[in-house]
Coordinates of C-alpha atoms and ligand atoms in Angstrom, one line a residue:
X298 CA 119.8 67.5 94.3
X299 CA 121.8 64.3 94.6
X300 CA 119.3 62.5 96.7
X301 CA 116.8 62.3 93.9
X302 CA 115.5 58.7 93.1
X303 CA 116.5 58.1 89.5
X304 CA 115.5 55.2 87.0
X305 CA 112.1 54.3 88.8
X306 CA 110.0 52.9 86.2
X307 CA 107.4 51.0 87.9
X308 CA 103.8 52.2 87.6
X309 CA 102.8 51.0 91.1
X310 CA 103.0 52.5 94.6
X311 CA 106.7 52.6 94.8
X312 CA 106.9 54.6 91.5
X313 CA 104.3 57.0 92.9
X314 CA 106.3 57.2 96.1
X315 CA 109.6 58.0 94.3
X316 CA 107.8 60.7 92.2
X317 CA 106.4 62.3 95.2
X318 CA 109.8 62.1 97.0
X319 CA 111.4 63.7 93.9
X320 CA 108.8 66.4 93.8
X321 CA 109.4 67.2 97.5
X322 CA 113.1 67.7 96.8
X323 CA 112.4 70.0 93.9
X324 CA 110.2 72.1 96.0
X325 CA 113.1 72.3 98.7
X326 CA 115.6 73.1 96.1
X327 CA 113.4 76.0 94.9
X328 CA 113.0 77.0 98.5
X329 CA 116.9 77.1 99.0
X330 CA 117.4 79.1 95.7
X331 CA 114.5 81.6 96.8
X332 CA 116.3 82.0 100.4
X333 CA 119.6 82.6 98.9
X334 CA 118.5 85.2 96.5
X335 CA 116.3 87.0 99.2
X336 CA 119.4 87.1 101.4
X337 CA 121.5 88.5 98.5
X338 CA 118.8 91.1 97.8
X339 CA 118.4 92.1 101.3
X340 CA 122.2 92.4 101.8
X341 CA 122.4 94.5 98.6
X342 CA 119.8 97.0 100.0
X343 CA 121.6 97.1 103.2
X344 CA 125.0 97.6 101.6
X345 CA 124.1 100.6 99.6
X346 CA 123.3 103.1 102.3
X347 CA 126.1 101.6 104.4
X348 CA 128.7 102.3 101.6
X349 CA 127.5 106.0 101.2
X350 CA 128.0 106.3 105.0
X351 CA 131.4 104.9 104.8
X352 CA 132.4 107.1 101.8
X353 CA 131.3 110.2 103.7
X354 CA 133.5 109.5 106.7
X355 CA 136.5 108.6 104.5
X356 CA 136.0 111.9 102.7
X357 CA 136.2 113.7 106.0
X358 CA 139.2 111.8 107.2
X359 CA 141.1 112.4 104.0
X360 CA 140.4 116.2 103.9
X361 CA 143.1 118.0 105.8
X362 CA 140.9 121.0 106.7
X363 CA 137.1 120.0 106.6
X364 CA 135.0 122.9 106.8
X365 CA 131.8 123.2 108.8
X366 CA 129.8 122.9 105.5
X367 CA 131.6 119.5 104.6
X368 CA 130.6 118.2 108.2
X369 CA 127.0 119.5 107.7
X370 CA 126.6 117.9 104.1
X371 CA 128.0 114.8 105.6
X372 CA 125.7 114.6 108.4
X373 CA 122.6 115.2 106.1
X374 CA 123.8 112.4 103.9
X375 CA 124.5 110.1 106.8
X376 CA 121.1 110.8 108.3
X377 CA 119.4 110.1 104.9
X378 CA 121.2 106.7 104.7
X379 CA 120.4 105.7 108.2
X380 CA 116.7 106.5 107.6
X381 CA 116.9 104.3 104.7
X382 CA 118.6 101.6 106.6
X383 CA 115.9 101.6 109.3
X384 CA 113.2 101.6 106.6
X385 CA 114.6 98.4 105.0
X386 CA 115.2 96.7 108.5
X387 CA 111.6 97.5 109.4
X388 CA 110.3 96.1 106.0
X389 CA 112.2 93.0 106.6
X390 CA 111.1 92.5 110.2
X391 CA 107.5 93.0 109.0
X392 CA 107.8 90.3 106.5
X393 CA 109.3 87.9 109.1
X394 CA 106.5 89.0 111.6
X395 CA 106.1 87.1 114.8
X396 CA 103.5 84.2 114.5
X397 CA 102.1 85.3 117.7
X398 CA 100.5 88.3 116.3
X399 CA 96.7 88.2 117.3
X400 CA 94.1 88.2 114.6
X401 CA 91.0 89.1 116.6
X402 CA 90.4 92.9 116.1
X403 CA 87.2 94.0 114.8
X404 CA 88.3 96.3 112.0
X405 CA 86.0 99.1 110.9
X406 CA 87.3 99.7 107.2
X407 CA 85.6 103.0 106.9
X408 CA 87.5 104.6 109.7
X409 CA 90.8 102.9 108.8
X410 CA 90.7 104.4 105.1
X411 CA 89.9 107.9 106.6
X412 CA 92.9 107.7 108.8
X413 CA 95.1 106.5 105.9
X414 CA 93.9 109.1 103.7
X415 CA 94.7 111.8 106.2
X416 CA 98.1 110.5 107.0
X417 CA 98.9 110.6 103.2
X418 CA 97.6 114.3 102.7
X419 CA 101.3 115.6 102.4
X420 CA 101.9 113.1 99.5
X421 CA 98.6 114.1 97.9
X422 CA 99.7 117.7 98.2
X423 CA 103.1 117.1 96.8
X424 CA 101.6 115.1 93.7
X425 CA 98.4 117.3 93.6
X426 CA 96.6 113.9 93.6
X427 CA 93.2 113.4 95.1
X428 CA 92.0 110.2 97.1
X429 CA 88.2 109.4 96.8
X430 CA 86.8 106.8 99.5
X431 CA 83.7 105.0 99.2
X432 CA 83.6 102.4 101.7
X433 CA 80.8 100.2 103.1
X434 CA 80.1 100.0 106.8
X435 CA 80.9 96.1 107.0
X436 CA 83.9 95.2 109.1
X437 CA 86.6 92.4 109.1
X438 CA 88.2 90.4 111.8
X439 CA 92.0 90.5 111.9
X440 CA 95.1 92.3 113.0
X441 CA 94.5 96.1 112.9
X442 CA 98.2 97.0 112.6
X443 CA 98.7 94.6 109.8
X444 CA 95.7 95.5 107.8
X445 CA 96.5 99.2 108.2
X446 CA 99.9 98.5 106.7
X447 CA 98.3 96.6 103.7
X448 CA 96.2 99.6 102.8
X449 CA 98.6 102.3 103.6
X450 CA 101.2 100.5 101.3
X451 CA 98.7 100.1 98.5
X452 CA 97.2 103.6 98.6
X453 CA 100.8 105.1 99.0
X454 CA 101.9 103.2 95.8
X455 CA 99.0 104.5 93.9
X456 CA 100.0 108.1 94.9
X457 CA 103.8 107.6 94.3
X458 CA 103.3 106.0 90.9
X459 CA 100.5 108.5 89.9
X460 CA 100.6 111.3 87.5
X461 CA 100.4 114.8 88.8
X462 CA 96.7 115.9 89.3
X463 CA 95.8 112.2 89.2
X464 CA 93.0 110.4 91.2
X465 CA 93.1 107.5 93.5
X466 CA 89.8 105.7 94.1
X467 CA 89.0 103.3 97.0
X468 CA 85.9 101.4 96.8
X469 CA 84.8 98.8 99.4
X470 CA 81.6 96.5 98.8
X471 CA 80.4 93.4 100.7
X472 CA 80.0 90.5 98.5
X473 CA 78.8 87.3 99.8
X474 CA 81.2 86.3 102.8
X475 CA 83.8 88.7 101.5
X476 CA 84.6 92.4 101.3
X477 CA 86.0 93.6 98.1
X478 CA 88.4 96.4 98.3
X479 CA 89.6 98.0 95.0
X480 CA 92.2 100.8 94.9
X481 CA 92.5 102.4 91.4
X482 CA 95.0 105.0 90.2
X483 CA 95.5 107.1 87.1
X484 CA 99.2 106.4 87.0
X485 CA 102.0 105.2 85.0
X486 CA 100.8 101.4 85.1
X487 CA 102.8 98.1 85.3
X488 CA 103.8 96.5 82.1
X489 CA 102.2 93.2 81.4
X490 CA 105.5 91.3 81.5
X491 CA 106.2 92.6 85.2
X492 CA 102.9 91.6 86.4
X493 CA 103.8 88.0 87.4
X494 CA 106.7 89.3 89.6
X495 CA 105.1 92.3 91.1
X496 CA 104.6 90.6 94.7
X497 CA 108.0 89.0 94.7
X498 CA 110.2 90.7 97.3
X499 CA 112.6 93.5 96.1
X500 CA 111.0 93.3 92.5
X501 CA 110.7 96.7 91.0
X502 CA 109.7 97.6 87.5
X503 CA 112.1 100.6 87.4
X504 CA 114.8 100.3 90.0
X505 CA 116.3 103.9 89.9
X506 CA 112.8 105.5 89.9
X507 CA 111.4 103.2 92.7
X508 CA 114.5 103.9 94.9
X509 CA 114.3 107.6 94.4
X510 CA 110.7 107.4 95.5
X511 CA 111.9 105.8 98.8
X512 CA 110.5 102.2 98.3
X513 CA 112.3 99.2 99.5
X514 CA 110.6 96.8 97.0
X515 CA 109.3 94.9 100.0
X516 CA 106.0 96.8 100.1
X517 CA 103.9 94.3 97.8
X518 CA 105.5 91.2 99.2
X519 CA 104.5 92.3 102.7
X520 CA 100.9 93.2 101.5
X521 CA 100.5 89.8 100.0
X522 CA 101.9 88.0 103.0
X523 CA 99.5 89.7 105.4
X524 CA 96.4 89.2 103.2
X525 CA 97.1 85.5 102.9
X526 CA 97.4 85.4 106.8
X527 CA 93.9 86.9 106.8
X528 CA 92.6 84.2 104.3
X529 CA 92.0 86.9 101.5
X530 CA 93.5 87.2 98.1
X531 CA 94.9 90.2 96.1
X532 CA 94.9 90.5 92.4
X533 CA 96.1 93.3 89.9
X534 CA 95.0 94.8 86.6
X535 CA 97.0 97.4 84.8
X536 CA 97.4 99.3 81.7
X537 CA 100.6 101.4 81.0
X538 CA 100.0 105.1 81.1
X539 CA 96.5 104.6 82.1
X540 CA 96.5 103.3 85.6
X541 CA 96.5 100.2 88.0
X542 CA 93.8 98.6 90.1
X543 CA 94.7 96.3 93.0
X544 CA 91.6 94.3 94.2
X545 CA 91.8 92.8 97.7
X546 CA 89.2 90.4 99.0
X547 CA 89.1 89.6 102.8
X548 CA 86.6 87.6 104.6
X549 CA 83.7 89.7 106.4
X550 CA 83.2 89.6 110.2
Ligands
LIG707 P1 108.4 99.8 96.3 O1 108.9 100.1 97.7 O2 109.5 99.9 95.0 O3 107.2 100.8 95.9 P2 106.5 97.6 96.2 O4 106.6 96.2 96.4 O5 105.5 98.4 96.9 O6 107.9 98.4 96.2 O7 106.2 97.7 94.5 C1 106.9 96.9 93.6 C2 107.1 97.7 92.4 O8 105.6 97.5 91.7 C3 107.3 99.0 92.4 O9 108.6 99.3 92.5 C4 106.7 99.6 91.1 O10 107.5 99.4 90.0 C5 105.5 98.8 91.0 N1 104.3 99.3 91.5 C6 103.5 99.1 92.6 N2 102.2 99.6 92.8 C7 102.3 100.4 91.5 C8 101.1 101.4 91.2 N3 100.1 101.5 91.8 N4 101.3 101.7 89.9 C9 102.6 101.4 89.0 N5 103.5 100.6 89.4 C10 103.4 100.2 90.8

């Protein structure tokens, strides 16, 4: 940025002040770059299904005598693309969630995980994968809808990126002032070089595979944002072709 203060060599308060000012500008610049790339990625995610819808309409318009099958096929593709658009928009809205959200629900984790596990049974059947739950009785204070979203995303990923006949293990244990929740899978794993980027919006290890599986690439950044809002942390350990473990720490009630 052209506002940087250059050629300050004094080792006194003025030098310190100039250095802090420059550091602030650097952070501001990084934030602009981040916002720009976020907007470009979001636009790309929206553009792809829109282009599919438009192409379908044009094919019908150019066809002199479209058959009922042509229309049916077109409606099917349009419906899928519309669903995709709704999914991306909903994820973007969650990421930009309202500051007025309440964080005062008493959340029973055991119940929460049982509900998520039931909701995900169709995906378990599809992947012939089993979810094992071993969750302590302790509760946490927070926003029930957002915390549900966190663990739904993590368990859904653990199933989506699993092998057939795989296992997903969820363990919740109290430790000091926190509850530690680990979600382990026996899946494809995440390459070491991808780990530092895994929580960045729109990052996917394998773009085409992840898109085919229906993901927007926003899941883990939503997860991290929500956990940080609850004063918790999330970390990941993974070995390619062996599996991945996400560990979440959230303050106990
Ligand atoms: P997506 O919507 O693509 O699943 P996420 O933000 O949830 O986006 O995850 C980002 C990427 O991290 C995924 O595309 C996938 O490559 C990788 N990933 C996430 N969870 C797992 C997992 N449990 N096992 C292997 N890879 C994973």
